[in-house]
Short mmCIF file of C-alpha atoms in Angstrom, two decimals:
data_model
loop_
_atom_site.label_atom_id
_atom_site.label_comp_id
_atom_site.label_asym_id
_atom_site.label_seq_id
_atom_site.Cartn_x
_atom_site.Cartn_y
_atom_site.Cartn_z
CA MET A 77 -17.76 -83.77 -25.51
CA ARG A 78 -16.54 -81.16 -27.90
CA ASP A 79 -18.20 -82.95 -30.84
CA ASP A 80 -21.49 -83.27 -28.89
CA LEU A 81 -21.37 -79.54 -28.11
CA SER A 82 -20.79 -78.51 -31.73
CA VAL A 83 -23.61 -80.79 -32.89
CA LEU A 84 -25.91 -79.37 -30.19
CA VAL A 85 -25.12 -75.82 -31.28
CA SER A 86 -25.93 -76.71 -34.89
CA LEU A 87 -29.27 -78.26 -33.87
CA LEU A 88 -30.14 -75.26 -31.73
CA GLN A 89 -29.55 -73.02 -34.77
CA SER A 90 -32.11 -75.11 -36.62
CA VAL A 91 -34.45 -74.81 -33.63
CA SER A 92 -34.08 -71.00 -33.80
CA VAL A 93 -35.11 -71.00 -37.46
CA ILE A 94 -38.22 -73.09 -36.71
CA MET A 95 -39.10 -70.83 -33.74
CA VAL A 96 -38.97 -67.76 -35.95
CA LEU A 97 -41.17 -69.40 -38.56
CA ALA A 98 -43.53 -70.59 -35.85
CA PHE A 99 -43.71 -67.05 -34.43
CA VAL A 100 -44.77 -65.79 -37.87
CA LEU A 101 -47.30 -68.59 -38.16
CA ALA A 102 -48.73 -67.61 -34.79
CA ARG A 103 -49.97 -64.37 -36.40
CA THR A 104 -52.02 -66.17 -39.07
CA LYS A 105 -55.82 -66.65 -39.09
CA ALA A 106 -55.48 -70.45 -39.00
CA PHE A 107 -53.37 -70.25 -35.87
CA ALA A 108 -55.76 -67.77 -34.28
CA ASP A 109 -58.74 -70.06 -34.98
CA ILE A 110 -56.89 -72.95 -33.34
CA LEU A 111 -56.02 -70.89 -30.28
CA ASP A 112 -59.69 -69.87 -30.03
CA GLY A 113 -60.72 -73.54 -30.04
CA ARG A 114 -62.71 -73.32 -33.31
CA PRO A 115 -60.40 -74.65 -36.04
CA THR A 116 -61.78 -75.51 -39.43
CA LEU A 117 -60.55 -78.37 -41.62
CA ARG A 118 -58.66 -75.77 -43.63
CA ASP A 119 -56.98 -74.50 -40.49
CA LYS A 120 -55.89 -78.00 -39.53
CA ALA A 121 -54.62 -78.57 -43.05
CA VAL A 122 -52.47 -75.45 -42.77
CA ILE A 123 -51.06 -76.68 -39.44
CA ILE A 124 -50.36 -80.15 -40.86
CA ALA A 125 -48.60 -78.73 -43.91
CA ALA A 126 -46.61 -76.09 -41.95
CA PHE A 127 -45.39 -78.39 -39.21
CA GLY A 128 -44.86 -81.24 -41.66
CA LEU A 129 -42.48 -78.95 -43.55
CA PHE A 130 -40.86 -78.02 -40.22
CA SER A 131 -40.24 -81.72 -39.74
CA VAL A 132 -38.69 -82.04 -43.21
CA TYR A 133 -36.52 -79.00 -42.44
CA GLY A 134 -35.53 -80.65 -39.18
CA THR A 135 -34.13 -83.57 -41.14
CA LEU A 136 -32.44 -81.52 -43.88
CA SER A 137 -30.74 -79.24 -41.35
CA GLY A 138 -29.50 -82.22 -39.34
CA ILE A 139 -25.98 -83.55 -39.06
CA PRO A 140 -25.26 -86.60 -41.31
CA ILE A 141 -23.77 -89.57 -39.49
CA MET A 142 -23.14 -93.00 -41.04
CA GLY A 143 -26.13 -92.78 -43.37
CA SER A 144 -28.48 -91.31 -40.75
CA TYR A 145 -29.08 -87.82 -39.26
CA ILE A 146 -28.79 -86.17 -35.89
CA ASN A 147 -31.87 -83.95 -36.14
CA ILE A 148 -34.93 -82.17 -34.67
CA ARG A 149 -37.40 -83.81 -37.04
CA ASP A 150 -39.80 -84.98 -34.30
CA LEU A 151 -40.35 -81.40 -33.09
CA GLY A 152 -42.72 -80.41 -35.96
CA PRO A 153 -45.21 -83.29 -35.63
CA ALA A 154 -45.19 -83.11 -31.81
CA LEU A 155 -45.95 -79.39 -31.88
CA ALA A 156 -48.72 -79.87 -34.46
CA GLY A 157 -50.30 -82.47 -32.18
CA LEU A 158 -50.02 -80.22 -29.10
CA LEU A 159 -51.74 -77.39 -30.98
CA ALA A 160 -54.44 -79.10 -33.00
CA GLY A 161 -54.89 -82.65 -31.78
CA PRO A 162 -53.96 -86.20 -32.85
CA TRP A 163 -54.99 -85.92 -36.51
CA ALA A 164 -52.89 -82.81 -37.03
CA GLY A 165 -49.93 -84.44 -35.30
CA PHE A 166 -50.41 -87.64 -37.31
CA GLY A 167 -50.62 -85.71 -40.61
CA ALA A 168 -47.48 -83.70 -39.88
CA GLY A 169 -45.75 -86.90 -38.75
CA LEU A 170 -46.61 -88.64 -41.99
CA ILE A 171 -45.06 -85.79 -43.99
CA GLY A 172 -41.87 -85.73 -41.92
CA GLY A 173 -41.72 -89.53 -41.69
CA ALA A 174 -42.30 -90.13 -45.40
CA HIS A 175 -39.50 -87.73 -46.24
CA ARG A 176 -37.19 -89.45 -43.79
CA PHE A 177 -38.09 -92.88 -45.21
CA THR A 178 -36.98 -91.83 -48.69
CA LEU A 179 -33.51 -91.09 -47.35
CA GLY A 180 -32.91 -94.62 -46.12
CA GLY A 181 -30.01 -95.48 -43.84
CA PRO A 182 -29.37 -97.84 -40.93
CA THR A 183 -32.04 -96.27 -38.67
CA CYS A 184 -34.57 -95.51 -41.43
CA TYR A 185 -37.46 -97.59 -40.07
CA GLY A 186 -37.04 -96.57 -36.47
CA CYS A 187 -36.70 -92.86 -37.30
CA THR A 188 -39.73 -92.92 -39.58
CA LEU A 189 -41.86 -94.63 -36.99
CA SER A 190 -40.78 -92.32 -34.18
CA THR A 191 -41.66 -89.25 -36.27
CA VAL A 192 -45.23 -90.44 -36.75
CA VAL A 193 -45.53 -91.44 -33.11
CA ALA A 194 -44.20 -88.01 -32.01
CA GLY A 195 -47.21 -86.37 -33.70
CA LEU A 196 -49.65 -88.85 -32.15
CA VAL A 197 -48.18 -88.41 -28.71
CA GLY A 198 -48.43 -84.61 -29.01
CA GLY A 199 -52.07 -85.01 -30.09
CA PHE A 200 -52.95 -87.29 -27.19
CA VAL A 201 -51.40 -84.81 -24.74
CA HIS A 202 -53.57 -82.14 -26.39
CA LYS A 203 -56.65 -84.31 -25.72
CA ARG A 204 -55.53 -85.09 -22.21
CA LEU A 205 -55.16 -81.42 -21.32
CA GLY A 206 -58.49 -80.51 -22.89
CA GLY A 207 -56.88 -78.41 -25.61
CA ARG A 208 -54.78 -76.44 -23.14
CA LEU A 209 -51.09 -76.03 -23.62
CA PRO A 210 -48.70 -77.80 -21.28
CA THR A 211 -46.32 -75.77 -19.13
CA THR A 212 -42.83 -75.24 -20.42
CA GLY A 213 -41.55 -77.87 -17.99
CA GLN A 214 -44.16 -80.40 -19.18
CA ALA A 215 -43.31 -79.59 -22.79
CA ALA A 216 -39.61 -80.21 -22.20
CA SER A 217 -40.39 -83.47 -20.43
CA LEU A 218 -42.66 -84.53 -23.32
CA ALA A 219 -39.84 -83.87 -25.79
CA LEU A 220 -37.43 -85.98 -23.73
CA VAL A 221 -39.91 -88.90 -23.71
CA ILE A 222 -40.42 -88.60 -27.49
CA GLU A 223 -36.69 -88.55 -28.17
CA ALA A 224 -36.02 -91.40 -25.75
CA PHE A 225 -38.56 -93.44 -27.78
CA HIS A 226 -36.77 -92.28 -30.95
CA MET A 227 -33.49 -93.67 -29.62
CA ILE A 228 -35.09 -96.98 -28.65
CA THR A 229 -36.77 -97.49 -32.05
CA GLY A 230 -33.50 -96.61 -33.75
CA LEU A 231 -31.83 -99.42 -31.89
CA VAL A 232 -34.69 -101.95 -32.21
CA PHE A 233 -35.18 -101.50 -35.95
CA GLY A 234 -31.64 -100.46 -36.84
CA GLN A 235 -29.65 -102.64 -39.25
CA PRO A 236 -26.94 -103.50 -38.67
CA TYR A 237 -27.27 -103.18 -34.90
CA GLU A 238 -23.64 -102.20 -34.30
CA THR A 239 -23.94 -99.23 -36.69
CA ALA A 240 -27.29 -98.21 -35.18
CA LEU A 241 -25.74 -98.29 -31.72
CA VAL A 242 -22.97 -95.91 -32.77
CA ILE A 243 -25.50 -93.55 -34.33
CA VAL A 244 -27.74 -93.55 -31.24
CA ARG A 245 -24.80 -92.96 -28.90
CA SER A 246 -23.70 -89.96 -30.99
CA ALA A 247 -27.20 -88.55 -31.43
CA ALA A 248 -28.78 -89.11 -28.00
CA VAL A 249 -27.55 -86.11 -26.00
CA PRO A 250 -27.76 -83.44 -28.76
CA MET A 251 -31.25 -84.62 -29.85
CA LEU A 252 -32.64 -84.90 -26.34
CA VAL A 253 -31.42 -81.46 -25.32
CA SER A 254 -32.22 -79.58 -28.54
CA ASN A 255 -35.71 -81.01 -28.95
CA ALA A 256 -36.51 -80.36 -25.28
CA ILE A 257 -35.30 -76.76 -25.57
CA GLY A 258 -37.19 -76.28 -28.85
CA MET A 259 -40.44 -77.69 -27.43
CA ALA A 260 -40.18 -75.53 -24.32
CA ILE A 261 -39.45 -72.33 -26.29
CA PHE A 262 -42.32 -72.97 -28.68
CA VAL A 263 -44.80 -73.53 -25.84
CA LEU A 264 -43.48 -70.37 -24.19
CA ILE A 265 -44.08 -68.39 -27.44
CA VAL A 266 -47.60 -69.75 -27.88
CA ARG A 267 -48.48 -69.22 -24.24
CA ALA A 268 -47.35 -65.60 -24.54
CA GLU A 269 -49.50 -65.21 -27.65
CA VAL A 270 -52.52 -66.76 -25.88
CA GLU A 271 -52.08 -64.41 -22.96
CA ALA A 272 -51.73 -61.45 -25.30
CA ARG A 273 -54.88 -62.44 -27.15
CA GLU A 274 -56.77 -62.81 -23.90
CA THR A 275 -55.49 -59.43 -22.71
CA ARG A 276 -56.65 -57.84 -25.98
CA ARG A 277 -59.99 -59.59 -25.71
CA VAL A 278 -60.54 -58.38 -22.16
CA LYS A 279 -59.38 -54.86 -23.06
CA GLU A 280 -61.75 -54.70 -26.02
CA ALA A 281 -64.60 -55.94 -23.82
CA ILE A 282 -63.83 -53.33 -21.19
CA GLU A 283 -63.58 -50.60 -23.83
CA GLY A 284 -66.90 -51.69 -25.24
CA GLU A 285 -68.52 -51.54 -21.82
CA LEU A 286 -66.98 -48.14 -21.15
CA ARG A 287 -68.33 -46.82 -24.44
CA VAL A 288 -71.77 -47.98 -23.39
CA ALA A 289 -71.21 -46.43 -19.95
CA ARG A 290 -70.22 -43.16 -21.60
CA ASP A 291 -73.34 -43.18 -23.77
CA ILE A 292 -75.43 -43.78 -20.63
CA GLN A 293 -73.62 -41.05 -18.76
CA MET A 294 -74.03 -38.55 -21.59
CA GLY A 295 -77.68 -39.54 -21.74
CA ILE A 296 -78.07 -38.47 -18.12
CA VAL A 297 -76.55 -35.04 -18.73
CA PRO A 298 -79.05 -32.79 -20.57
CA ARG A 299 -77.96 -31.80 -24.06
CA MET A 300 -81.06 -30.15 -25.50
CA PHE A 301 -80.32 -26.59 -26.53
CA PRO A 302 -82.00 -24.22 -26.23
CA PRO A 303 -83.36 -25.80 -23.05
CA PHE A 304 -86.15 -23.30 -22.46
CA PRO A 305 -87.37 -22.32 -25.91
CA ASP A 306 -90.55 -20.76 -24.49
CA ARG A 307 -88.61 -18.45 -22.15
CA PRO A 308 -86.85 -15.73 -24.14
CA GLU A 309 -85.51 -14.23 -20.92
CA VAL A 310 -82.71 -16.78 -20.76
CA GLU A 311 -80.18 -18.52 -23.04
CA LEU A 312 -78.09 -21.48 -21.89
CA PHE A 313 -75.44 -23.75 -23.34
CA ALA A 314 -73.14 -26.38 -21.82
CA VAL A 315 -70.48 -28.90 -22.77
CA LEU A 316 -68.89 -31.90 -20.98
CA ASP A 317 -65.63 -33.27 -22.32
CA SER A 318 -64.42 -36.30 -20.36
CA ALA A 319 -60.72 -37.08 -20.01
CA LYS A 320 -61.57 -40.80 -20.01
CA GLU A 321 -64.46 -42.79 -21.41
CA VAL A 322 -66.46 -41.95 -18.28
CA GLY A 323 -65.81 -39.34 -15.65
CA GLY A 324 -67.13 -37.50 -12.66
CA ASP A 325 -68.10 -34.05 -14.02
CA PHE A 326 -71.74 -33.17 -14.42
CA TYR A 327 -74.13 -30.28 -14.96
CA ASP A 328 -77.88 -29.99 -14.94
CA TYR A 329 -80.66 -27.45 -15.23
CA TYR A 330 -84.43 -27.58 -14.86
CA ALA A 331 -87.38 -25.32 -14.11
CA LEU A 332 -88.56 -25.10 -10.51
CA ASP A 333 -91.66 -23.09 -11.37
CA ASP A 334 -92.83 -20.55 -13.94
CA ASP A 335 -90.10 -18.02 -13.06
CA ARG A 336 -87.19 -19.88 -11.54
CA ILE A 337 -84.68 -22.32 -12.99
CA PHE A 338 -82.20 -24.43 -11.02
CA LEU A 339 -78.60 -24.74 -12.19
CA VAL A 340 -75.91 -27.07 -10.85
CA ILE A 341 -72.41 -28.04 -11.89
CA GLY A 342 -70.17 -30.46 -10.09
CA ASP A 343 -67.01 -32.53 -10.07
CA VAL A 344 -66.59 -35.89 -8.31
CA SER A 345 -63.16 -36.64 -6.86
CA GLY A 346 -61.41 -39.40 -8.78
CA LYS A 347 -62.06 -40.55 -12.32
CA GLY A 348 -63.45 -43.50 -14.22
CA VAL A 349 -66.37 -45.72 -13.37
CA PRO A 350 -66.51 -45.04 -9.60
CA ALA A 351 -66.61 -41.30 -10.19
CA SER A 352 -69.30 -41.72 -12.85
CA LEU A 353 -71.51 -43.72 -10.45
CA VAL A 354 -71.19 -41.04 -7.76
CA MET A 355 -71.90 -38.43 -10.43
CA ALA A 356 -75.16 -40.15 -11.39
CA VAL A 357 -76.22 -40.44 -7.73
CA THR A 358 -75.40 -36.78 -7.04
CA MET A 359 -77.34 -35.53 -10.04
CA THR A 360 -80.32 -37.59 -8.92
CA LEU A 361 -80.13 -36.20 -5.36
CA PHE A 362 -80.01 -32.60 -6.61
CA LYS A 363 -83.06 -33.18 -8.74
CA ALA A 364 -84.86 -34.87 -5.85
CA TYR A 365 -84.14 -32.16 -3.31
CA ALA A 366 -84.41 -29.02 -5.45
CA ARG A 367 -87.76 -27.42 -4.59
CA PRO A 368 -89.13 -23.87 -5.08
CA GLU A 369 -89.38 -23.40 -1.34
CA ARG A 370 -85.81 -24.47 -0.62
CA SER A 371 -82.77 -22.23 -0.81
CA PRO A 372 -79.65 -23.43 -2.65
CA ALA A 373 -77.94 -23.84 0.72
CA GLU A 374 -80.72 -26.10 1.98
CA VAL A 375 -80.55 -28.21 -1.19
CA ALA A 376 -76.75 -28.50 -0.88
CA ALA A 377 -77.09 -29.52 2.77
CA LYS A 378 -79.53 -32.31 2.00
CA VAL A 379 -77.35 -33.65 -0.82
CA ASN A 380 -74.29 -33.48 1.43
CA ASP A 381 -75.96 -35.39 4.25
CA LYS A 382 -77.10 -38.15 1.91
CA LEU A 383 -73.65 -38.51 0.29
CA ALA A 384 -71.85 -38.40 3.63
CA ASP A 385 -74.03 -41.15 5.09
CA GLY A 386 -71.98 -44.33 4.87
CA ASN A 387 -69.43 -42.82 2.46
CA GLU A 388 -66.94 -45.73 2.69
CA THR A 389 -65.32 -44.96 -0.65
CA GLY A 390 -64.12 -41.54 0.52
CA LEU A 391 -65.21 -39.92 -2.71
CA PHE A 392 -66.51 -36.38 -2.43
CA VAL A 393 -68.11 -33.87 -4.76
CA THR A 394 -67.48 -30.22 -5.37
CA ALA A 395 -70.60 -28.43 -6.60
CA PHE A 396 -72.08 -25.02 -7.32
CA CYS A 397 -75.85 -24.77 -7.39
CA ALA A 398 -77.99 -21.72 -8.03
CA VAL A 399 -81.56 -20.57 -8.62
CA LEU A 400 -82.05 -17.90 -11.30
CA ASP A 401 -85.22 -15.81 -11.08
CA LEU A 402 -86.19 -14.97 -14.64
CA SER A 403 -88.43 -12.13 -13.54
CA THR A 404 -85.71 -10.22 -11.68
CA GLY A 405 -82.32 -11.63 -12.73
CA VAL A 406 -81.50 -12.42 -9.12
CA VAL A 407 -79.26 -15.48 -8.65
CA ARG A 408 -79.22 -17.19 -5.26
CA TYR A 409 -76.42 -19.70 -4.97
CA ALA A 410 -74.47 -22.05 -2.69
CA ASN A 411 -70.92 -23.20 -3.23
CA ALA A 412 -69.70 -26.59 -1.95
CA GLY A 413 -65.97 -26.32 -2.45
CA HIS A 414 -66.28 -25.57 -6.17
CA ASN A 415 -64.49 -23.14 -8.45
CA PRO A 416 -66.18 -19.73 -8.25
CA PRO A 417 -68.24 -18.94 -11.40
CA LEU A 418 -67.49 -15.96 -13.63
CA VAL A 419 -69.98 -13.14 -14.26
CA LEU A 420 -69.53 -11.52 -17.66
CA ARG A 421 -71.12 -8.11 -17.43
CA GLU A 422 -72.78 -6.61 -20.49
CA ARG A 423 -71.95 -3.23 -19.05
CA GLY A 424 -69.41 -3.08 -16.28
CA GLU A 425 -66.48 -5.09 -15.03
CA SER A 426 -66.57 -8.87 -15.33
CA ALA A 427 -65.49 -10.71 -12.21
CA TYR A 428 -65.61 -13.98 -10.32
CA VAL A 429 -68.44 -14.66 -7.88
CA PRO A 430 -67.21 -14.22 -4.27
CA ARG A 431 -66.46 -17.49 -2.48
CA LEU A 432 -68.68 -18.54 0.41
CA GLY A 433 -66.28 -21.05 1.93
CA GLY A 434 -68.55 -24.10 1.74
CA LEU A 435 -67.10 -27.61 2.20
CA VAL A 436 -67.27 -30.33 -0.42
CA LEU A 437 -70.33 -32.59 -0.55
CA GLY A 438 -70.03 -35.99 1.12
CA GLY A 439 -67.28 -35.05 3.56
CA VAL A 440 -68.91 -33.87 6.78
CA PRO A 441 -72.59 -34.42 7.58
CA ASP A 442 -74.78 -31.61 8.96
CA TYR A 443 -72.54 -28.90 7.49
CA PRO A 444 -74.29 -25.48 7.40
CA TYR A 445 -74.00 -24.14 3.85
CA ARG A 446 -74.63 -20.47 3.16
CA THR A 447 -76.72 -18.85 0.43
CA GLY A 448 -75.23 -15.94 -1.46
CA SER A 449 -76.87 -13.77 -4.11
CA LEU A 450 -76.06 -11.62 -7.09
CA THR A 451 -78.09 -9.88 -9.75
CA LEU A 452 -77.69 -10.30 -13.48
CA ALA A 453 -78.57 -7.33 -15.60
CA PRO A 454 -80.03 -7.95 -19.04
CA GLY A 455 -77.19 -9.23 -21.26
CA ASP A 456 -75.04 -10.53 -18.37
CA THR A 457 -73.73 -14.07 -18.54
CA LEU A 458 -72.92 -16.47 -15.70
CA VAL A 459 -70.18 -18.96 -16.58
CA LEU A 460 -69.92 -22.13 -14.49
CA TYR A 461 -67.01 -24.54 -14.99
CA THR A 462 -65.04 -27.33 -13.36
CA ASP A 463 -61.37 -27.35 -12.41
CA GLY A 464 -60.54 -29.19 -15.62
CA VAL A 465 -60.56 -25.73 -17.20
CA THR A 466 -58.31 -23.80 -14.80
CA GLU A 467 -56.06 -26.79 -14.11
CA ALA A 468 -55.52 -27.75 -17.74
CA MET A 469 -51.76 -27.98 -18.33
CA ASN A 470 -49.55 -27.30 -21.29
CA ALA A 471 -46.43 -29.26 -22.23
CA GLY A 472 -44.51 -27.40 -19.51
CA GLN A 473 -47.11 -28.45 -16.91
CA ALA A 474 -48.14 -24.85 -16.28
CA LEU A 475 -51.83 -24.37 -15.41
CA PHE A 476 -54.34 -22.50 -17.57
CA GLY A 477 -55.48 -20.54 -14.51
CA ASP A 478 -58.17 -18.05 -13.58
CA ALA A 479 -56.62 -15.09 -15.39
CA ARG A 480 -56.59 -16.88 -18.78
CA LEU A 481 -60.16 -18.04 -18.23
CA LEU A 482 -61.30 -14.42 -17.75
CA GLU A 483 -59.30 -13.24 -20.73
CA ALA A 484 -60.76 -15.98 -22.94
CA CYS A 485 -64.35 -15.12 -21.97
CA ARG A 486 -64.24 -11.33 -21.72
CA PRO A 487 -64.16 -10.63 -25.51
CA GLU A 488 -67.26 -12.81 -25.96
CA ARG A 489 -69.34 -11.17 -23.20
CA HIS A 490 -71.82 -9.75 -25.76
CA ARG A 491 -72.26 -13.12 -27.45
CA ALA A 492 -74.54 -16.08 -26.98
CA PRO A 493 -73.65 -18.70 -24.33
CA GLN A 494 -72.69 -21.21 -26.99
CA VAL A 495 -70.09 -18.81 -28.38
CA VAL A 496 -68.74 -18.19 -24.86
CA VAL A 497 -68.46 -21.90 -24.13
CA GLU A 498 -66.84 -22.77 -27.41
CA ALA A 499 -64.37 -19.87 -27.14
CA LEU A 500 -63.31 -20.95 -23.67
CA LEU A 501 -63.01 -24.62 -24.67
CA GLY A 502 -61.00 -23.64 -27.71
CA ALA A 503 -58.68 -21.47 -25.61
CA VAL A 504 -58.06 -24.37 -23.21
CA ARG A 505 -57.30 -26.80 -25.99
CA GLU A 506 -54.99 -24.35 -27.74
CA TYR A 507 -53.14 -23.73 -24.47
CA ALA A 508 -52.77 -27.43 -23.71
CA GLY A 509 -51.54 -28.21 -27.22
CA ASP A 510 -50.35 -31.81 -27.47
CA ALA A 511 -50.34 -32.33 -23.70
CA PRO A 512 -52.79 -35.09 -22.71
CA GLN A 513 -56.06 -34.04 -21.11
CA SER A 514 -55.63 -34.78 -17.42
CA ASP A 515 -59.17 -34.00 -16.19
CA ASP A 516 -62.75 -33.67 -17.30
CA ILE A 517 -63.72 -30.29 -18.73
CA THR A 518 -67.22 -29.01 -18.14
CA ILE A 519 -68.55 -25.53 -18.91
CA LEU A 520 -72.08 -24.13 -18.56
CA ALA A 521 -72.97 -20.57 -19.53
CA VAL A 522 -76.34 -18.91 -18.93
CA ARG A 523 -77.21 -15.44 -20.20
CA TYR A 524 -80.04 -13.43 -18.72
CA LEU A 525 -81.87 -11.26 -21.23
CA GLY A 526 -84.56 -9.84 -18.96
CA ARG A 527 -88.29 -9.39 -19.27
CA GLY A 528 -89.59 -8.41 -22.67
CA ALA A 529 -86.74 -10.10 -24.49
CA THR A 530 -87.82 -11.52 -27.86
CA GLY A 531 -84.49 -13.00 -29.01
CA GLY A 532 -82.20 -11.48 -31.55
CA GLU A 533 -79.45 -12.15 -34.01
CA PRO A 534 -77.68 -15.41 -33.11
CA GLY A 535 -74.70 -14.73 -30.89
CA ARG A 536 -75.78 -11.16 -30.07
CA SER A 537 -77.87 -9.69 -27.30
CA PRO A 538 -81.14 -8.07 -28.47
CA GLY A 539 -80.72 -4.44 -29.22
CA LEU A 540 -76.90 -4.50 -29.60
CA GLY A 541 -75.34 -3.12 -32.68
#
């Protein structure tokens, strides 16, 4: 028993070497092509050569006994057959068998034959399973069958018989156990590689689809600046920076008539694809319901009722919508649970727009939203944003907050909306540092220049020195 154990340990060491080499081989192009089911002749030649050499190594690393070897030679051809079919197994078996034949010994003929048969058996199992790998249990059982055949052929063709019988008795247990373990481990390694490749393939497919989804989403959000080139009374700029490939933030703007433009910014609860779908629906509803004769509160109420109807997902939307009258600077607005915008005064104290206490969209149907109003003087800027700005966190998980937002924007109150937006976005990113972006960041700034405005130096209000 002690001798059998020491021999088994020695064979398992050889198995370990082959498993390491097989693991390296699993990273090659030839191996990848075989796993993908599209091997070329060159790929099969690589497998035949590699596993044929594994078979030769299995003999050379074996334990000599009475002119023969206790070995793991059959492992290489059997694995080649399992991976690439009968011809690969046969080719690897010929290499290992031919080498064994040159060494001679009492069991020479039986050992040579069993090595070739091992490759063929592995190949037929490959065919039987349609190219799929066996389970680890099936692989171990296959190795036991192959080695049992090896023992039988050693006895049948062994000369003299008495010597062959002694060799088989000594080799049977170590070879059965070591080859079964080696076969099971190899199949386990390859199965793990197949699963990893499939995971990578699925991940890449999902990432590709998400990139397309992001392009579609960004195509929905308007990005033409200046948006109203024929209206010098107003300047507008916006940015949307998603935390993931797609998100739930949105903004929009469009003319209601000759003198009024509609503005909206929103944030869908949740992230990813579900939020992006709700975002697209919400933008469509705002555009459908915004009419010159409707107040912002009426528009918000209609959008809310539509989103709340059959809202089984439980997703909701915070939104701020407003109508800016270019002839007067009056802004009428409704707030549905959204962050209050900031008014940067050209002359006077900048401050946040008072909250109206409106509920989020999609939560409760028939909710009565209220319309508030404020007046922008020429040069004033209204800054809309989502909570990705104020709730941006640094490495210490402290929030950016309302006070920092005001401090970041106030020095730029005389500048163009693009400068304001970029300054605020830069301040948020500087504050966050290396901390990962946890939420979408969306900012929209609109500056009212008043009647008679003709434009001015970029980044400055007309008439300012």
